[in-house]
Short mmCIF file of C-alpha atoms in Angstrom, two decimals:
data_model
loop_
_atom_site.label_atom_id
_atom_site.label_comp_id
_atom_site.label_asym_id
_atom_site.label_seq_id
_atom_site.Cartn_x
_atom_site.Cartn_y
_atom_site.Cartn_z
CA MET O 1 -25.27 -53.64 -14.78
CA ILE O 2 -26.02 -52.55 -11.06
CA ASP O 3 -23.04 -50.29 -11.12
CA ALA O 4 -24.15 -49.02 -14.49
CA LEU O 5 -27.53 -48.19 -13.39
CA ARG O 6 -26.60 -46.79 -10.01
CA ALA O 7 -24.02 -44.67 -11.95
CA ALA O 8 -26.55 -43.52 -14.85
CA ALA O 9 -28.86 -42.70 -12.19
CA ALA O 10 -26.41 -40.62 -10.24
CA ALA O 11 -25.52 -38.82 -13.19
CA ALA O 12 -28.87 -38.17 -13.91
CA VAL O 13 -29.46 -36.24 -10.37
CA PRO O 14 -25.99 -34.23 -10.01
CA SER O 15 -27.83 -31.31 -8.52
CA GLY O 16 -29.99 -33.54 -6.43
CA ILE O 17 -33.26 -34.06 -8.88
CA SER O 18 -34.29 -34.94 -12.23
CA VAL O 19 -37.58 -35.28 -13.62
CA GLY O 20 -39.10 -37.12 -16.57
CA VAL O 21 -42.43 -36.64 -17.95
CA ASP O 22 -44.22 -39.44 -20.45
CA VAL O 23 -47.62 -39.23 -22.05
CA VAL O 24 -49.81 -41.53 -24.29
CA SER O 25 -53.10 -42.24 -25.85
CA VAL O 26 -55.10 -44.64 -24.04
CA GLU O 27 -56.67 -45.75 -27.16
CA ARG O 28 -53.32 -46.91 -28.73
CA VAL O 29 -52.95 -48.84 -25.63
CA ARG O 30 -56.43 -50.09 -26.02
CA VAL O 31 -55.51 -51.55 -29.60
CA ALA O 32 -51.92 -52.86 -28.66
CA LEU O 33 -53.31 -54.78 -25.69
CA GLY O 34 -56.14 -56.36 -28.01
CA ARG O 35 -53.29 -57.49 -30.42
CA THR O 36 -50.44 -58.46 -27.80
CA PRO O 37 -52.14 -59.35 -24.89
CA SER O 38 -49.17 -60.30 -22.99
CA LEU O 39 -48.16 -57.09 -23.31
CA VAL O 40 -50.34 -56.54 -20.04
CA ALA O 41 -47.56 -58.66 -17.98
CA ASN O 42 -44.66 -57.05 -19.59
CA ILE O 43 -46.07 -53.64 -18.33
CA LEU O 44 -47.56 -54.32 -15.03
CA SER O 45 -46.20 -56.09 -12.08
CA SER O 46 -47.33 -58.50 -10.48
CA ASP O 47 -48.72 -56.35 -7.61
CA GLU O 48 -50.58 -54.23 -10.39
CA MET O 49 -51.76 -57.01 -12.08
CA VAL O 50 -53.83 -58.14 -8.98
CA SER O 51 -54.93 -54.35 -8.44
CA ALA O 52 -55.80 -53.31 -12.35
CA PRO O 53 -59.28 -52.42 -12.71
CA ALA O 54 -60.70 -55.12 -15.16
CA GLY O 55 -62.97 -52.74 -16.78
CA ARG O 56 -60.61 -49.75 -17.14
CA LEU O 57 -57.64 -51.54 -18.07
CA ALA O 58 -56.61 -49.64 -20.82
CA GLU O 59 -56.82 -46.78 -19.15
CA PHE O 60 -54.61 -48.15 -15.96
CA VAL O 61 -51.97 -49.68 -18.39
CA ALA O 62 -51.64 -46.54 -20.08
CA GLY O 63 -51.28 -44.43 -16.93
CA ARG O 64 -48.56 -47.13 -15.40
CA TRP O 65 -46.64 -46.81 -18.83
CA ALA O 66 -46.49 -43.17 -19.24
CA ALA O 67 -45.41 -43.22 -15.30
CA LYS O 68 -42.46 -45.99 -15.93
CA GLU O 69 -41.54 -44.26 -18.79
CA ALA O 70 -41.44 -41.02 -17.05
CA ILE O 71 -39.21 -42.55 -14.43
CA CYS O 72 -36.69 -44.05 -16.69
CA LYS O 73 -36.22 -40.65 -17.81
CA ALA O 74 -35.96 -39.27 -14.43
CA LEU O 75 -33.13 -41.95 -14.12
CA GLY O 76 -31.62 -41.66 -17.35
CA VAL O 77 -31.99 -45.18 -18.18
CA GLY O 78 -33.83 -47.13 -21.19
CA LEU O 79 -36.83 -49.45 -20.58
CA CYS O 80 -34.31 -51.64 -21.71
CA GLN O 81 -32.53 -51.58 -18.53
CA LEU O 82 -35.18 -51.29 -16.07
CA ARG O 83 -38.46 -53.25 -17.26
CA PRO O 84 -41.69 -51.79 -16.62
CA ASN O 85 -43.02 -54.54 -14.50
CA ALA O 86 -40.07 -54.32 -12.56
CA ILE O 87 -41.59 -51.14 -11.04
CA THR O 88 -44.73 -50.95 -9.13
CA ILE O 89 -46.89 -48.01 -8.56
CA THR O 90 -49.34 -48.31 -5.81
CA SER O 91 -51.74 -45.90 -4.50
CA ASP O 92 -51.30 -44.32 -1.12
CA ALA O 93 -54.12 -45.75 1.20
CA ALA O 94 -54.44 -42.69 3.05
CA GLY O 95 -54.49 -40.03 -0.20
CA PRO O 96 -53.93 -39.18 -3.62
CA GLY O 97 -50.53 -40.12 -3.92
CA LEU O 98 -48.36 -42.88 -5.16
CA THR O 99 -45.71 -44.70 -3.95
CA VAL O 100 -43.04 -46.48 -6.09
CA GLY O 101 -41.40 -49.33 -5.36
CA PHE O 102 -38.46 -51.74 -7.38
CA ALA O 103 -38.58 -55.62 -7.95
CA VAL O 104 -36.64 -57.26 -5.87
CA ASP O 105 -33.11 -57.65 -8.04
CA VAL O 106 -33.87 -53.83 -8.89
CA PRO O 107 -33.39 -51.99 -5.58
CA ALA O 108 -29.47 -51.98 -5.70
CA HIS O 109 -30.09 -49.97 -8.68
CA LEU O 110 -31.67 -47.47 -7.14
CA SER O 111 -30.31 -46.94 -3.79
CA GLY O 112 -29.67 -43.84 -3.89
CA VAL O 113 -32.44 -42.20 -5.23
CA HIS O 114 -36.41 -41.61 -4.07
CA VAL O 115 -38.78 -41.46 -6.92
CA SER O 116 -41.99 -39.55 -6.92
CA VAL O 117 -44.59 -39.78 -9.70
CA SER O 118 -48.00 -38.57 -10.73
CA ILE O 119 -50.24 -39.84 -12.82
CA THR O 120 -53.48 -37.88 -15.03
CA HIS O 121 -55.84 -39.06 -17.30
CA ASP O 122 -58.05 -36.54 -19.66
CA ALA O 123 -59.58 -36.30 -23.23
CA GLY O 124 -58.23 -39.87 -24.12
CA ILE O 125 -54.36 -39.75 -22.63
CA ALA O 126 -52.49 -40.63 -19.90
CA ALA O 127 -49.87 -38.56 -18.88
CA ALA O 128 -47.43 -39.01 -16.08
CA VAL O 129 -44.59 -36.63 -14.65
CA ALA O 130 -41.50 -38.41 -12.15
CA ALA O 131 -39.34 -36.80 -10.20
CA VAL O 132 -36.13 -38.46 -8.99
CA VAL O 133 -34.40 -36.80 -5.64
CA ALA O 134 -31.16 -38.34 -5.17
CA ASP O 135 -29.75 -39.07 -1.32
CA ALA O 136 -26.79 -36.90 -0.90
CA ALA O 137 -25.07 -40.08 1.72
CA ALA O 138 -25.46 -42.11 -1.56
CA GLY O 139 -23.60 -40.06 -4.07
CA MET E 1 -44.06 -72.43 -31.33
CA GLN E 2 -43.24 -71.70 -34.90
CA GLN E 3 -40.44 -73.77 -35.77
CA VAL E 4 -37.94 -71.17 -37.27
CA THR E 5 -34.35 -72.37 -38.36
CA THR E 6 -32.63 -69.99 -40.54
CA ARG E 7 -31.99 -66.32 -40.39
CA ALA E 8 -34.07 -65.56 -43.61
CA GLU E 9 -37.06 -67.38 -41.69
CA VAL E 10 -36.32 -64.97 -38.79
CA ALA E 11 -36.49 -61.95 -40.77
CA ALA E 12 -39.49 -62.68 -42.62
CA THR E 13 -41.63 -63.27 -39.69
CA ILE E 14 -40.36 -60.16 -38.10
CA SER E 15 -41.45 -58.54 -41.11
CA GLU E 16 -44.73 -59.87 -40.58
CA LEU E 17 -45.03 -58.41 -36.98
CA LEU E 18 -43.91 -55.29 -38.01
CA ALA E 19 -46.68 -55.14 -40.68
CA GLU E 20 -48.94 -55.66 -37.35
CA LEU E 21 -47.70 -52.86 -36.05
CA GLY E 22 -48.18 -50.56 -39.29
CA PHE E 23 -44.51 -50.64 -40.19
CA THR E 24 -42.64 -51.77 -43.21
CA TRP E 25 -39.93 -53.35 -43.62
CA SER E 26 -39.14 -56.53 -45.97
CA PRO E 27 -36.16 -58.93 -45.49
CA GLY E 28 -34.97 -57.47 -49.32
CA ASP E 29 -34.58 -53.86 -47.41
CA SER E 30 -31.33 -52.85 -46.21
CA GLU E 31 -30.91 -54.02 -42.70
CA LYS E 32 -29.16 -50.72 -41.42
CA ILE E 33 -32.75 -49.42 -41.45
CA HIS E 34 -33.02 -47.41 -37.79
CA VAL E 35 -36.36 -48.65 -36.32
CA PHE E 36 -36.62 -45.38 -34.30
CA ASP E 37 -34.99 -42.90 -36.78
CA ASP E 38 -36.15 -44.48 -40.56
CA LEU E 39 -38.88 -46.41 -38.91
CA GLY E 40 -40.49 -43.77 -36.72
CA PHE E 41 -40.70 -46.21 -33.83
CA ASP E 42 -41.07 -45.00 -30.14
CA SER E 43 -40.45 -46.71 -26.95
CA PHE E 44 -44.31 -48.14 -27.08
CA ASP E 45 -43.90 -49.31 -30.30
CA GLY E 46 -40.47 -51.31 -29.42
CA TYR E 47 -41.44 -52.66 -26.32
CA GLU E 48 -44.53 -54.35 -28.17
CA LEU E 49 -42.31 -55.63 -30.53
CA VAL E 50 -40.12 -57.15 -28.03
CA THR E 51 -43.34 -58.82 -26.42
CA MET E 52 -44.32 -60.25 -29.91
CA LEU E 53 -41.19 -61.66 -30.52
CA GLU E 54 -40.80 -63.39 -27.46
CA ASP E 55 -44.68 -64.28 -28.15
CA ARG E 56 -43.89 -65.77 -31.19
CA PHE E 57 -40.41 -67.52 -30.71
CA GLU E 58 -41.09 -68.55 -27.17
CA VAL E 59 -38.25 -67.29 -26.10
CA PRO E 60 -38.02 -64.75 -22.99
CA SER E 61 -35.34 -62.12 -23.73
CA ALA E 62 -33.27 -60.41 -21.19
CA PRO E 63 -33.65 -56.85 -20.90
CA GLU E 64 -29.87 -56.02 -22.24
CA ASP E 65 -30.54 -58.43 -24.90
CA PHE E 66 -32.11 -55.39 -26.87
CA ALA E 67 -30.58 -52.60 -25.22
CA ALA E 68 -28.05 -51.43 -28.24
CA THR E 69 -30.54 -53.32 -30.90
CA PHE E 70 -31.89 -50.11 -33.29
CA THR E 71 -31.17 -51.34 -36.64
CA MET E 72 -33.58 -54.29 -38.19
CA GLY E 73 -30.35 -56.02 -38.68
CA SER E 74 -29.43 -56.23 -35.17
CA ILE E 75 -32.98 -57.22 -34.35
CA VAL E 76 -32.67 -60.14 -36.81
CA ASP E 77 -29.35 -61.33 -35.14
CA VAL E 78 -30.51 -61.05 -31.55
CA VAL E 79 -33.51 -63.20 -32.33
CA CYS E 80 -31.82 -65.50 -34.29
CA SER E 81 -28.85 -65.80 -31.66
CA LYS E 82 -31.64 -67.61 -29.61
CA ILE E 83 -33.48 -69.74 -32.21
CA CYS E 84 -31.52 -70.44 -35.24
CA ALA E 85 -29.89 -73.58 -36.66
CA THR E 86 -26.22 -73.59 -36.08
#
């Protein structure tokens, strides 16, 4: 699976950059979390679980879901190949940027790429765009 | 934990979970029905269903378990492979 994911990521960024985008309704996520509470732990990484604001959980999860979907689209892999909770998106301490990290058993899949992501919320919608930049040395 | 031992019971339980998500599929319907193309699933629906299956049957799924699982019959088979009596 490691080789397959690396190959998929490389194939997705043949010219050096690939993008993905996703959008989800915050209310839809709120309803889903009420119906299936364990969905939170299946979407958020353990670090994200700690930082998730209790009063805005649905909005937070919706943003993270959209971002992780966007990342998978940019990588050219499905969520069955890269579980959302294996991705951690944290806020940069120095500014509005976000940092993307992968679970310890995942980096080998993605050693040749750099991932950037941006999340926005408005009008009950969470949306995200991800960009994957291939490391030429890894190709 | 719900004690499910037959494929028919697994199919019935999955039908119930689908109804909770707002989708209609009964064990008597075709097992070739495609969850994305025919039922109208999107990735969030799929991920919630996998989570519901894990909760209901108390069997963690490996990510690749459902990687090529797009029809109702194949979903029943994946779950049944973990819990059905042989």
